[in-house]
Amino acid sequence: NYTTDTKSREENKKTLENLYGLSVDITKIRRLKEWVLLQDVAYVKEIAGILQEMGADGTTVASIIERCPEAILHTPAEINAQRALWQLVCQNEKQLIKLIEQFPESFFTTEYQQNQKANILFFQELGLKNNIITRFLTSAPNIFYNPVEKNKNVIETLQRNYLNLGGSEANMKIWILKLLSQNPFILLNTSTAIQENLEFLQKNYFTDQEVLQLLSKLKGFIFQLNSTTMQKSMLFSKNIFKCSDQELKQLVLKCPALLYYPVTVLEERLEGLLKEGISIAQIRETPMVLELTTQIVQYRIKKLSALGYDIKSGNLESLNGTKKDFEVTYGKIQSKKERPIFNPVAPLHIED
């Protein structure tokens, strides 16, 4: 633990000299985390030396320290242990230094080394590829801070439920790995929360097969929800679309966003669509359009209108999908508009 009481303390002159020697922009550190410069002990040269050993040049070392100043407060032993840990999943030191440069804070969080190591080994045993584990280390480091038993517990709960819902033993491993790689944050949930959410869906008349289908479509986001918000979102959709329980279930299977977006988000997106002259009937026909933000919908409608495509009179399929999907749809509409109409019975004017 480092003190953050900066009022009565002076900056450590030796730390400043060493940072100047590495061409580090000290004004950035003062602006970002001045308290680091006040500590009695810092390992500037040692940490820089370790990074250089791994292949970092002077500019890279300076950039890492500027973005994560607390790196210099760790002992060389801690950083070497972290280096050995990350090497379990990195192809080589060149890849490792690139990751440290991009995600210094993830690398320099050394308080949970035992948990990190146990979780890395567990994920490898589970069958996750090293490139996926490195992605987790950088973008979802919190999951490595859990004791490994907690993560194992969540995985076992998922496996048990997958089999109980009718999933096959043969497909279970692929399903779990896919779910984890799509959304590692499911590991931050408790086994109880996962169980409760699955039971909520079953109580709302989703069959086991439909629950499995939803789990795959939701990429694990269902486990970050709770039954209260899901209930409110479903009730909102039922009232807006004036549909029966069975019809609502089909809408949710088509568009899981109706389940996992809170009412405030659904209201805002619905309002945005209605302002564009789109009817509730059209939205009910293509509910997936609610997965898009209002800004994206407005941008796509504008682009299609410029081609003379009237979204109010057609279906909303052309608005749907990822950016890439939309570009493909837009391209097709554009080429159709530009293609000249060929009249097979018109005389051909051929000059001699």
mmCIF file of C-alpha atoms in Angstrom:
data_model
loop_
_atom_site.group_PDB
_atom_site.id
_atom_site.type_symbol
_atom_site.label_atom_id
_atom_site.label_comp_id
_atom_site.label_asym_id
_atom_site.label_seq_id
_atom_site.Cartn_x
_atom_site.Cartn_y
_atom_site.Cartn_z
ATOM 1 C CA ASN A 1 0.000 0.000 0.000
ATOM 2 C CA TYR A 2 1.330 3.425 -0.947
ATOM 3 C CA THR A 3 0.462 6.670 0.767
ATOM 4 C CA THR A 4 -1.523 9.195 -1.254
ATOM 5 C CA ASP A 5 -1.125 12.032 1.268
ATOM 6 C CA THR A 6 0.678 14.555 -0.961
ATOM 7 C CA LYS A 7 0.332 17.764 1.043
ATOM 8 C CA SER A 8 3.362 17.617 3.340
ATOM 9 C CA ARG A 9 5.678 15.560 1.168
ATOM 10 C CA GLU A 10 8.277 16.343 -1.455
ATOM 11 C CA GLU A 11 9.018 14.545 -4.686
ATOM 12 C CA ASN A 12 11.799 11.976 -4.494
ATOM 13 C CA LYS A 13 14.820 13.629 -6.193
ATOM 14 C CA LYS A 14 16.492 10.298 -7.041
ATOM 15 C CA THR A 15 13.291 9.053 -8.695
ATOM 16 C CA LEU A 16 13.055 12.264 -10.739
ATOM 17 C CA GLU A 17 16.721 12.012 -11.856
ATOM 18 C CA ASN A 18 16.280 8.400 -12.944
ATOM 19 C CA LEU A 19 13.079 9.219 -14.839
ATOM 20 C CA TYR A 20 14.747 12.168 -16.586
ATOM 21 C CA GLY A 21 17.572 9.801 -17.549
ATOM 22 C CA LEU A 22 15.006 7.593 -19.338
ATOM 23 C CA SER A 23 13.416 10.615 -21.129
ATOM 24 C CA VAL A 24 10.140 10.050 -19.291
ATOM 25 C CA ASP A 25 7.686 12.968 -19.483
ATOM 26 C CA ILE A 26 7.368 13.740 -15.751
ATOM 27 C CA THR A 27 4.580 16.300 -16.271
ATOM 28 C CA LYS A 28 2.385 13.418 -17.467
ATOM 29 C CA ILE A 29 3.092 11.494 -14.259
ATOM 30 C CA ARG A 30 2.395 14.576 -12.117
ATOM 31 C CA ARG A 31 -0.923 14.984 -13.892
ATOM 32 C CA LEU A 32 -1.829 11.294 -13.758
ATOM 33 C CA LYS A 33 -0.445 9.906 -10.474
ATOM 34 C CA GLU A 34 1.751 12.411 -8.683
ATOM 35 C CA TRP A 35 1.755 10.307 -5.504
ATOM 36 C CA VAL A 36 4.145 7.845 -7.209
ATOM 37 C CA LEU A 37 6.870 10.548 -7.256
ATOM 38 C CA LEU A 38 6.535 11.060 -3.485
ATOM 39 C CA GLN A 39 7.431 7.496 -2.453
ATOM 40 C CA ASP A 40 10.696 6.967 -0.554
ATOM 41 C CA VAL A 41 11.601 3.879 -2.573
ATOM 42 C CA ALA A 42 11.269 3.393 -6.346
ATOM 43 C CA TYR A 43 12.937 0.928 -8.722
ATOM 44 C CA VAL A 44 13.155 3.057 -11.864
ATOM 45 C CA LYS A 45 16.422 1.720 -13.300
ATOM 46 C CA GLU A 46 15.675 -1.884 -12.327
ATOM 47 C CA ILE A 47 12.203 -1.951 -13.933
ATOM 48 C CA ALA A 48 13.544 -0.192 -17.042
ATOM 49 C CA GLY A 49 16.341 -2.803 -17.190
ATOM 50 C CA ILE A 50 13.859 -5.711 -17.069
ATOM 51 C CA LEU A 51 11.757 -4.153 -19.848
ATOM 52 C CA GLN A 52 14.901 -3.587 -21.950
ATOM 53 C CA GLU A 53 15.976 -7.211 -21.385
ATOM 54 C CA MET A 54 12.638 -8.215 -22.892
ATOM 55 C CA GLY A 55 13.386 -6.148 -25.983
ATOM 56 C CA ALA A 56 11.787 -2.780 -25.237
ATOM 57 C CA ASP A 57 13.596 0.247 -26.684
ATOM 58 C CA GLY A 58 13.948 3.570 -24.856
ATOM 59 C CA THR A 59 10.780 5.091 -26.308
ATOM 60 C CA THR A 60 8.720 2.035 -25.320
ATOM 61 C CA VAL A 61 10.108 2.019 -21.761
ATOM 62 C CA ALA A 62 9.281 5.737 -21.355
ATOM 63 C CA SER A 63 5.775 5.236 -22.767
ATOM 64 C CA ILE A 64 5.047 2.310 -20.393
ATOM 65 C CA ILE A 65 6.190 4.259 -17.310
ATOM 66 C CA GLU A 66 4.259 7.390 -18.357
ATOM 67 C CA ARG A 67 1.039 5.392 -18.734
ATOM 68 C CA CYS A 68 1.516 3.220 -15.648
ATOM 69 C CA PRO A 69 3.796 5.127 -13.241
ATOM 70 C CA GLU A 70 3.220 2.690 -10.345
ATOM 71 C CA ALA A 71 5.283 0.158 -12.327
ATOM 72 C CA ILE A 72 8.406 1.701 -10.744
ATOM 73 C CA LEU A 73 7.156 0.949 -7.221
ATOM 74 C CA HIS A 74 7.223 -2.833 -7.744
ATOM 75 C CA THR A 75 10.334 -4.749 -6.769
ATOM 76 C CA PRO A 76 12.375 -6.424 -9.532
ATOM 77 C CA ALA A 77 11.492 -9.797 -7.948
ATOM 78 C CA GLU A 78 7.741 -9.088 -8.329
ATOM 79 C CA ILE A 79 8.142 -8.034 -11.959
ATOM 80 C CA ASN A 80 10.326 -11.023 -12.847
ATOM 81 C CA ALA A 81 7.719 -13.314 -11.269
ATOM 82 C CA GLN A 82 5.009 -11.594 -13.348
ATOM 83 C CA ARG A 83 7.183 -11.942 -16.440
ATOM 84 C CA ALA A 84 7.560 -15.713 -15.848
ATOM 85 C CA LEU A 85 3.813 -15.966 -15.289
ATOM 86 C CA TRP A 86 2.836 -14.259 -18.550
ATOM 87 C CA GLN A 87 5.445 -16.295 -20.414
ATOM 88 C CA LEU A 88 3.302 -19.363 -19.684
ATOM 89 C CA VAL A 89 0.924 -18.105 -22.402
ATOM 90 C CA CYS A 90 3.061 -15.794 -24.571
ATOM 91 C CA GLN A 91 4.846 -17.189 -27.623
ATOM 92 C CA ASN A 92 7.996 -15.157 -26.919
ATOM 93 C CA GLU A 93 9.272 -12.014 -25.210
ATOM 94 C CA LYS A 94 8.579 -9.921 -28.302
ATOM 95 C CA GLN A 95 4.862 -10.683 -27.941
ATOM 96 C CA LEU A 96 5.075 -10.128 -24.167
ATOM 97 C CA ILE A 97 6.609 -6.657 -24.429
ATOM 98 C CA LYS A 98 4.007 -5.708 -27.054
ATOM 99 C CA LEU A 99 1.237 -6.711 -24.613
ATOM 100 C CA ILE A 100 2.872 -4.784 -21.748
ATOM 101 C CA GLU A 101 3.116 -1.718 -23.990
ATOM 102 C CA GLN A 102 -0.589 -1.947 -24.866
ATOM 103 C CA PHE A 103 -1.883 -2.960 -21.412
ATOM 104 C CA PRO A 104 0.668 -1.891 -18.780
ATOM 105 C CA GLU A 105 -1.826 -1.746 -15.903
ATOM 106 C CA SER A 106 -2.879 -5.368 -16.417
ATOM 107 C CA PHE A 107 0.751 -6.521 -16.341
ATOM 108 C CA PHE A 108 1.823 -4.422 -13.356
ATOM 109 C CA THR A 109 -0.986 -5.647 -11.095
ATOM 110 C CA THR A 110 1.100 -8.147 -9.159
ATOM 111 C CA GLU A 111 -0.943 -8.577 -5.966
ATOM 112 C CA TYR A 112 -2.667 -11.759 -7.115
ATOM 113 C CA GLN A 113 0.207 -13.773 -8.581
ATOM 114 C CA GLN A 114 -0.755 -17.077 -6.968
ATOM 115 C CA ASN A 115 -4.340 -16.786 -8.159
ATOM 116 C CA GLN A 116 -3.177 -15.661 -11.614
ATOM 117 C CA LYS A 117 -0.916 -18.693 -11.997
ATOM 118 C CA ALA A 118 -3.544 -21.178 -10.765
ATOM 119 C CA ASN A 119 -6.158 -19.685 -13.135
ATOM 120 C CA ILE A 120 -3.800 -19.711 -16.142
ATOM 121 C CA LEU A 121 -3.096 -23.427 -15.552
ATOM 122 C CA PHE A 122 -6.824 -24.123 -15.051
ATOM 123 C CA PHE A 123 -7.754 -22.376 -18.329
ATOM 124 C CA GLN A 124 -5.061 -24.344 -20.153
ATOM 125 C CA GLU A 125 -6.405 -27.630 -18.713
ATOM 126 C CA LEU A 126 -9.898 -26.563 -19.767
ATOM 127 C CA GLY A 127 -8.641 -26.347 -23.360
ATOM 128 C CA LEU A 128 -8.534 -22.581 -23.908
ATOM 129 C CA LYS A 129 -5.831 -21.628 -26.389
ATOM 130 C CA ASN A 130 -2.975 -19.448 -25.119
ATOM 131 C CA ASN A 131 -3.909 -16.557 -27.435
ATOM 132 C CA ILE A 132 -7.381 -16.477 -25.810
ATOM 133 C CA ILE A 133 -5.836 -16.562 -22.316
ATOM 134 C CA THR A 134 -3.537 -13.627 -23.188
ATOM 135 C CA ARG A 135 -6.611 -11.747 -24.405
ATOM 136 C CA PHE A 136 -8.240 -12.420 -21.015
ATOM 137 C CA LEU A 137 -5.109 -11.287 -19.144
ATOM 138 C CA THR A 138 -5.183 -7.936 -20.909
ATOM 139 C CA SER A 139 -8.895 -7.207 -21.379
ATOM 140 C CA ALA A 140 -10.455 -9.052 -18.414
ATOM 141 C CA PRO A 141 -7.659 -9.232 -15.789
ATOM 142 C CA ASN A 142 -10.178 -9.324 -12.889
ATOM 143 C CA ILE A 143 -11.097 -12.929 -13.628
ATOM 144 C CA PHE A 144 -7.551 -13.976 -12.686
ATOM 145 C CA TYR A 145 -7.811 -12.298 -9.285
ATOM 146 C CA ASN A 146 -10.523 -14.789 -8.220
ATOM 147 C CA PRO A 147 -9.360 -17.879 -6.346
ATOM 148 C CA VAL A 148 -9.260 -20.696 -8.917
ATOM 149 C CA GLU A 149 -11.910 -22.644 -6.945
ATOM 150 C CA LYS A 150 -14.427 -19.852 -7.602
ATOM 151 C CA ASN A 151 -13.841 -19.976 -11.358
ATOM 152 C CA LYS A 152 -13.997 -23.792 -11.324
ATOM 153 C CA ASN A 153 -17.296 -23.587 -9.474
ATOM 154 C CA VAL A 154 -18.825 -21.293 -12.109
ATOM 155 C CA ILE A 155 -17.603 -23.546 -14.946
ATOM 156 C CA GLU A 156 -19.006 -26.660 -13.221
ATOM 157 C CA THR A 157 -22.379 -24.902 -12.775
ATOM 158 C CA LEU A 158 -22.439 -24.073 -16.500
ATOM 159 C CA GLN A 159 -21.471 -27.630 -17.476
ATOM 160 C CA ARG A 160 -24.107 -29.158 -15.198
ATOM 161 C CA ASN A 161 -26.849 -26.877 -16.523
ATOM 162 C CA TYR A 162 -25.816 -27.456 -20.135
ATOM 163 C CA LEU A 163 -26.276 -31.215 -19.677
ATOM 164 C CA ASN A 164 -29.519 -30.763 -17.688
ATOM 165 C CA LEU A 165 -30.949 -28.643 -20.515
ATOM 166 C CA GLY A 166 -30.345 -31.465 -22.980
ATOM 167 C CA GLY A 167 -26.942 -30.488 -24.338
ATOM 168 C CA SER A 168 -24.697 -33.406 -25.264
ATOM 169 C CA GLU A 169 -21.499 -34.380 -23.471
ATOM 170 C CA ALA A 170 -19.698 -34.303 -26.849
ATOM 171 C CA ASN A 171 -20.624 -30.650 -27.527
ATOM 172 C CA MET A 172 -20.271 -29.377 -23.963
ATOM 173 C CA LYS A 173 -16.543 -28.560 -24.092
ATOM 174 C CA ILE A 174 -16.903 -26.613 -27.374
ATOM 175 C CA TRP A 175 -19.914 -24.748 -25.948
ATOM 176 C CA ILE A 176 -18.101 -23.773 -22.727
ATOM 177 C CA LEU A 177 -14.957 -22.640 -24.555
ATOM 178 C CA LYS A 178 -16.981 -20.588 -27.036
ATOM 179 C CA LEU A 179 -19.014 -18.988 -24.247
ATOM 180 C CA LEU A 180 -15.869 -18.096 -22.301
ATOM 181 C CA SER A 181 -14.024 -16.678 -25.303
ATOM 182 C CA GLN A 182 -17.065 -14.543 -26.212
ATOM 183 C CA ASN A 183 -17.623 -13.250 -22.682
ATOM 184 C CA PRO A 184 -15.036 -14.094 -19.994
ATOM 185 C CA PHE A 185 -16.831 -11.787 -17.536
ATOM 186 C CA ILE A 186 -19.347 -14.563 -16.782
ATOM 187 C CA LEU A 187 -16.691 -15.779 -14.344
ATOM 188 C CA LEU A 188 -17.270 -12.679 -12.211
ATOM 189 C CA ASN A 189 -20.780 -13.943 -11.432
ATOM 190 C CA THR A 190 -21.716 -16.371 -8.710
ATOM 191 C CA SER A 191 -22.991 -19.889 -9.353
ATOM 192 C CA THR A 192 -26.212 -18.923 -7.543
ATOM 193 C CA ALA A 193 -26.887 -15.985 -9.899
ATOM 194 C CA ILE A 194 -26.383 -18.230 -12.937
ATOM 195 C CA GLN A 195 -28.785 -20.824 -11.506
ATOM 196 C CA GLU A 196 -31.439 -18.193 -10.695
ATOM 197 C CA ASN A 197 -31.370 -16.687 -14.193
ATOM 198 C CA LEU A 198 -31.774 -20.069 -15.870
ATOM 199 C CA GLU A 199 -34.677 -20.910 -13.544
ATOM 200 C CA PHE A 200 -36.298 -17.550 -14.393
ATOM 201 C CA LEU A 201 -36.345 -18.473 -18.102
ATOM 202 C CA GLN A 202 -37.813 -21.900 -17.370
ATOM 203 C CA LYS A 203 -40.542 -20.335 -15.206
ATOM 204 C CA ASN A 204 -41.378 -18.085 -18.172
ATOM 205 C CA TYR A 205 -42.181 -21.114 -20.335
ATOM 206 C CA PHE A 206 -38.968 -21.317 -22.337
ATOM 207 C CA THR A 207 -38.278 -24.968 -23.105
ATOM 208 C CA ASP A 208 -34.885 -26.471 -22.259
ATOM 209 C CA GLN A 209 -33.938 -26.342 -25.948
ATOM 210 C CA GLU A 210 -34.965 -22.665 -26.171
ATOM 211 C CA VAL A 211 -32.960 -21.810 -23.040
ATOM 212 C CA LEU A 212 -29.891 -23.426 -24.644
ATOM 213 C CA GLN A 213 -30.557 -21.450 -27.822
ATOM 214 C CA LEU A 214 -30.769 -18.208 -25.815
ATOM 215 C CA LEU A 215 -27.545 -18.954 -23.959
ATOM 216 C CA SER A 216 -25.696 -19.277 -27.239
ATOM 217 C CA LYS A 217 -27.282 -16.134 -28.707
ATOM 218 C CA LEU A 218 -26.667 -14.053 -25.591
ATOM 219 C CA LYS A 219 -22.944 -14.947 -25.477
ATOM 220 C CA GLY A 220 -23.187 -15.349 -21.712
ATOM 221 C CA PHE A 221 -24.648 -11.880 -21.070
ATOM 222 C CA ILE A 222 -27.659 -13.524 -19.445
ATOM 223 C CA PHE A 223 -25.476 -14.407 -16.477
ATOM 224 C CA GLN A 224 -24.786 -10.731 -15.807
ATOM 225 C CA LEU A 225 -28.508 -9.979 -15.475
ATOM 226 C CA ASN A 226 -31.006 -10.614 -12.729
ATOM 227 C CA SER A 227 -34.590 -11.843 -12.771
ATOM 228 C CA THR A 228 -36.018 -8.412 -11.771
ATOM 229 C CA THR A 229 -34.556 -6.523 -14.757
ATOM 230 C CA MET A 230 -35.422 -9.364 -17.158
ATOM 231 C CA GLN A 231 -39.012 -9.397 -15.867
ATOM 232 C CA LYS A 232 -39.356 -5.610 -16.327
ATOM 233 C CA SER A 233 -37.909 -5.702 -19.852
ATOM 234 C CA MET A 234 -40.227 -8.545 -20.894
ATOM 235 C CA LEU A 235 -43.278 -6.807 -19.436
ATOM 236 C CA PHE A 236 -42.339 -3.581 -21.271
ATOM 237 C CA SER A 237 -42.034 -5.465 -24.594
ATOM 238 C CA LYS A 238 -45.322 -7.291 -24.003
ATOM 239 C CA ASN A 239 -47.170 -3.994 -23.472
ATOM 240 C CA ILE A 240 -45.512 -2.197 -26.413
ATOM 241 C CA PHE A 241 -46.084 -5.000 -28.913
ATOM 242 C CA LYS A 242 -49.460 -6.006 -27.432
ATOM 243 C CA CYS A 243 -48.679 -9.701 -27.652
ATOM 244 C CA SER A 244 -49.447 -12.913 -25.763
ATOM 245 C CA ASP A 245 -46.891 -14.735 -23.583
ATOM 246 C CA GLN A 246 -46.219 -17.192 -26.404
ATOM 247 C CA GLU A 247 -45.734 -14.400 -28.977
ATOM 248 C CA LEU A 248 -43.440 -12.545 -26.567
ATOM 249 C CA LYS A 249 -41.349 -15.687 -26.148
ATOM 250 C CA GLN A 250 -40.901 -15.925 -29.939
ATOM 251 C CA LEU A 251 -39.885 -12.238 -30.086
ATOM 252 C CA VAL A 252 -37.275 -12.788 -27.348
ATOM 253 C CA LEU A 253 -35.876 -15.828 -29.181
ATOM 254 C CA LYS A 254 -35.590 -13.700 -32.322
ATOM 255 C CA CYS A 255 -34.122 -10.741 -30.449
ATOM 256 C CA PRO A 256 -32.536 -11.536 -27.050
ATOM 257 C CA ALA A 257 -31.926 -7.772 -26.624
ATOM 258 C CA LEU A 258 -35.561 -7.607 -25.407
ATOM 259 C CA LEU A 259 -34.397 -9.655 -22.431
ATOM 260 C CA TYR A 260 -31.046 -8.167 -21.537
ATOM 261 C CA TYR A 261 -31.471 -4.432 -22.251
ATOM 262 C CA PRO A 262 -33.047 -2.459 -19.387
ATOM 263 C CA VAL A 263 -36.368 -0.699 -20.015
ATOM 264 C CA THR A 264 -34.650 2.737 -20.260
ATOM 265 C CA VAL A 265 -32.508 1.564 -23.210
ATOM 266 C CA LEU A 266 -35.439 -0.133 -24.980
ATOM 267 C CA GLU A 267 -37.587 3.003 -24.518
ATOM 268 C CA GLU A 268 -34.911 5.286 -25.953
ATOM 269 C CA ARG A 269 -34.299 3.053 -28.994
ATOM 270 C CA LEU A 270 -38.002 2.587 -29.640
ATOM 271 C CA GLU A 271 -38.576 6.330 -29.456
ATOM 272 C CA GLY A 272 -35.709 6.913 -31.926
ATOM 273 C CA LEU A 273 -37.269 4.491 -34.427
ATOM 274 C CA LEU A 274 -40.757 6.008 -34.087
ATOM 275 C CA LYS A 275 -39.315 9.498 -34.708
ATOM 276 C CA GLU A 276 -37.975 8.215 -38.023
ATOM 277 C CA GLY A 277 -41.541 7.298 -39.024
ATOM 278 C CA ILE A 278 -41.123 3.558 -38.411
ATOM 279 C CA SER A 279 -44.205 1.816 -37.032
ATOM 280 C CA ILE A 280 -44.555 -0.524 -34.032
ATOM 281 C CA ALA A 281 -45.779 -3.200 -36.473
ATOM 282 C CA GLN A 282 -42.523 -2.941 -38.458
ATOM 283 C CA ILE A 283 -40.434 -3.181 -35.266
ATOM 284 C CA ARG A 284 -42.436 -6.188 -34.092
ATOM 285 C CA GLU A 285 -41.752 -7.837 -37.465
ATOM 286 C CA THR A 286 -37.986 -7.174 -37.164
ATOM 287 C CA PRO A 287 -37.257 -6.673 -33.425
ATOM 288 C CA MET A 288 -33.480 -7.170 -33.956
ATOM 289 C CA VAL A 289 -33.372 -3.487 -34.978
ATOM 290 C CA LEU A 290 -33.558 -2.714 -31.219
ATOM 291 C CA GLU A 291 -30.051 -4.131 -30.848
ATOM 292 C CA LEU A 292 -28.750 -1.021 -32.660
ATOM 293 C CA THR A 293 -28.180 2.348 -30.992
ATOM 294 C CA THR A 294 -30.346 5.286 -32.090
ATOM 295 C CA GLN A 295 -27.276 6.960 -33.674
ATOM 296 C CA ILE A 296 -26.498 3.878 -35.808
ATOM 297 C CA VAL A 297 -30.139 3.599 -36.921
ATOM 298 C CA GLN A 298 -30.244 7.291 -37.907
ATOM 299 C CA TYR A 299 -26.982 7.002 -39.845
ATOM 300 C CA ARG A 300 -28.173 3.890 -41.746
ATOM 301 C CA ILE A 301 -31.584 5.386 -42.566
ATOM 302 C CA LYS A 302 -29.873 8.534 -43.894
ATOM 303 C CA LYS A 303 -27.564 6.481 -46.135
ATOM 304 C CA LEU A 304 -30.453 4.388 -47.493
ATOM 305 C CA SER A 305 -32.666 7.470 -48.035
ATOM 306 C CA ALA A 306 -29.917 9.017 -50.175
ATOM 307 C CA LEU A 307 -30.387 6.033 -52.517
ATOM 308 C CA GLY A 308 -34.130 6.662 -52.643
ATOM 309 C CA TYR A 309 -34.892 3.687 -50.381
ATOM 310 C CA ASP A 310 -37.945 4.430 -48.217
ATOM 311 C CA ILE A 311 -37.569 2.587 -44.931
ATOM 312 C CA LYS A 312 -41.134 3.460 -43.834
ATOM 313 C CA SER A 313 -42.732 1.423 -46.589
ATOM 314 C CA GLY A 314 -40.360 -1.545 -46.533
ATOM 315 C CA ASN A 315 -39.189 -3.984 -43.878
ATOM 316 C CA LEU A 316 -36.376 -3.162 -41.495
ATOM 317 C CA GLU A 317 -34.062 -6.042 -42.479
ATOM 318 C CA SER A 318 -31.875 -3.649 -44.454
ATOM 319 C CA LEU A 319 -31.018 -1.772 -41.230
ATOM 320 C CA ASN A 320 -29.964 -4.858 -39.314
ATOM 321 C CA GLY A 321 -26.686 -6.569 -38.605
ATOM 322 C CA THR A 322 -23.103 -5.552 -37.976
ATOM 323 C CA LYS A 323 -21.383 -2.686 -39.780
ATOM 324 C CA LYS A 324 -20.067 -5.206 -42.319
ATOM 325 C CA ASP A 325 -23.557 -6.719 -42.844
ATOM 326 C CA PHE A 326 -25.024 -3.273 -43.449
ATOM 327 C CA GLU A 327 -22.302 -2.321 -45.943
ATOM 328 C CA VAL A 328 -23.109 -5.491 -47.941
ATOM 329 C CA THR A 329 -26.868 -4.691 -47.927
ATOM 330 C CA TYR A 330 -26.171 -1.060 -48.852
ATOM 331 C CA GLY A 331 -23.904 -2.155 -51.707
ATOM 332 C CA LYS A 332 -26.599 -4.446 -53.119
ATOM 333 C CA ILE A 333 -29.256 -1.709 -53.023
ATOM 334 C CA GLN A 334 -26.814 0.763 -54.605
ATOM 335 C CA SER A 335 -25.818 -1.536 -57.477
ATOM 336 C CA LYS A 336 -29.465 -2.426 -58.118
ATOM 337 C CA LYS A 337 -30.298 1.281 -58.387
ATOM 338 C CA GLU A 338 -27.362 2.006 -60.707
ATOM 339 C CA ARG A 339 -27.876 -0.997 -62.998
ATOM 340 C CA PRO A 340 -29.476 0.143 -66.319
ATOM 341 C CA ILE A 341 -32.780 -1.455 -67.232
ATOM 342 C CA PHE A 342 -32.344 -3.658 -70.286
ATOM 343 C CA ASN A 343 -35.277 -3.893 -72.683
ATOM 344 C CA PRO A 344 -34.883 -7.108 -74.707
ATOM 345 C CA VAL A 345 -37.235 -5.965 -77.509
ATOM 346 C CA ALA A 346 -35.746 -2.493 -78.041
ATOM 347 C CA PRO A 347 -33.803 -2.100 -81.342
ATOM 348 C CA LEU A 348 -30.055 -2.016 -81.027
ATOM 349 C CA HIS A 349 -28.340 1.028 -82.552
ATOM 350 C CA ILE A 350 -25.104 -0.268 -83.979
ATOM 351 C CA GLU A 351 -22.917 2.129 -85.911
ATOM 352 C CA ASP A 352 -21.076 0.808 -88.949
#
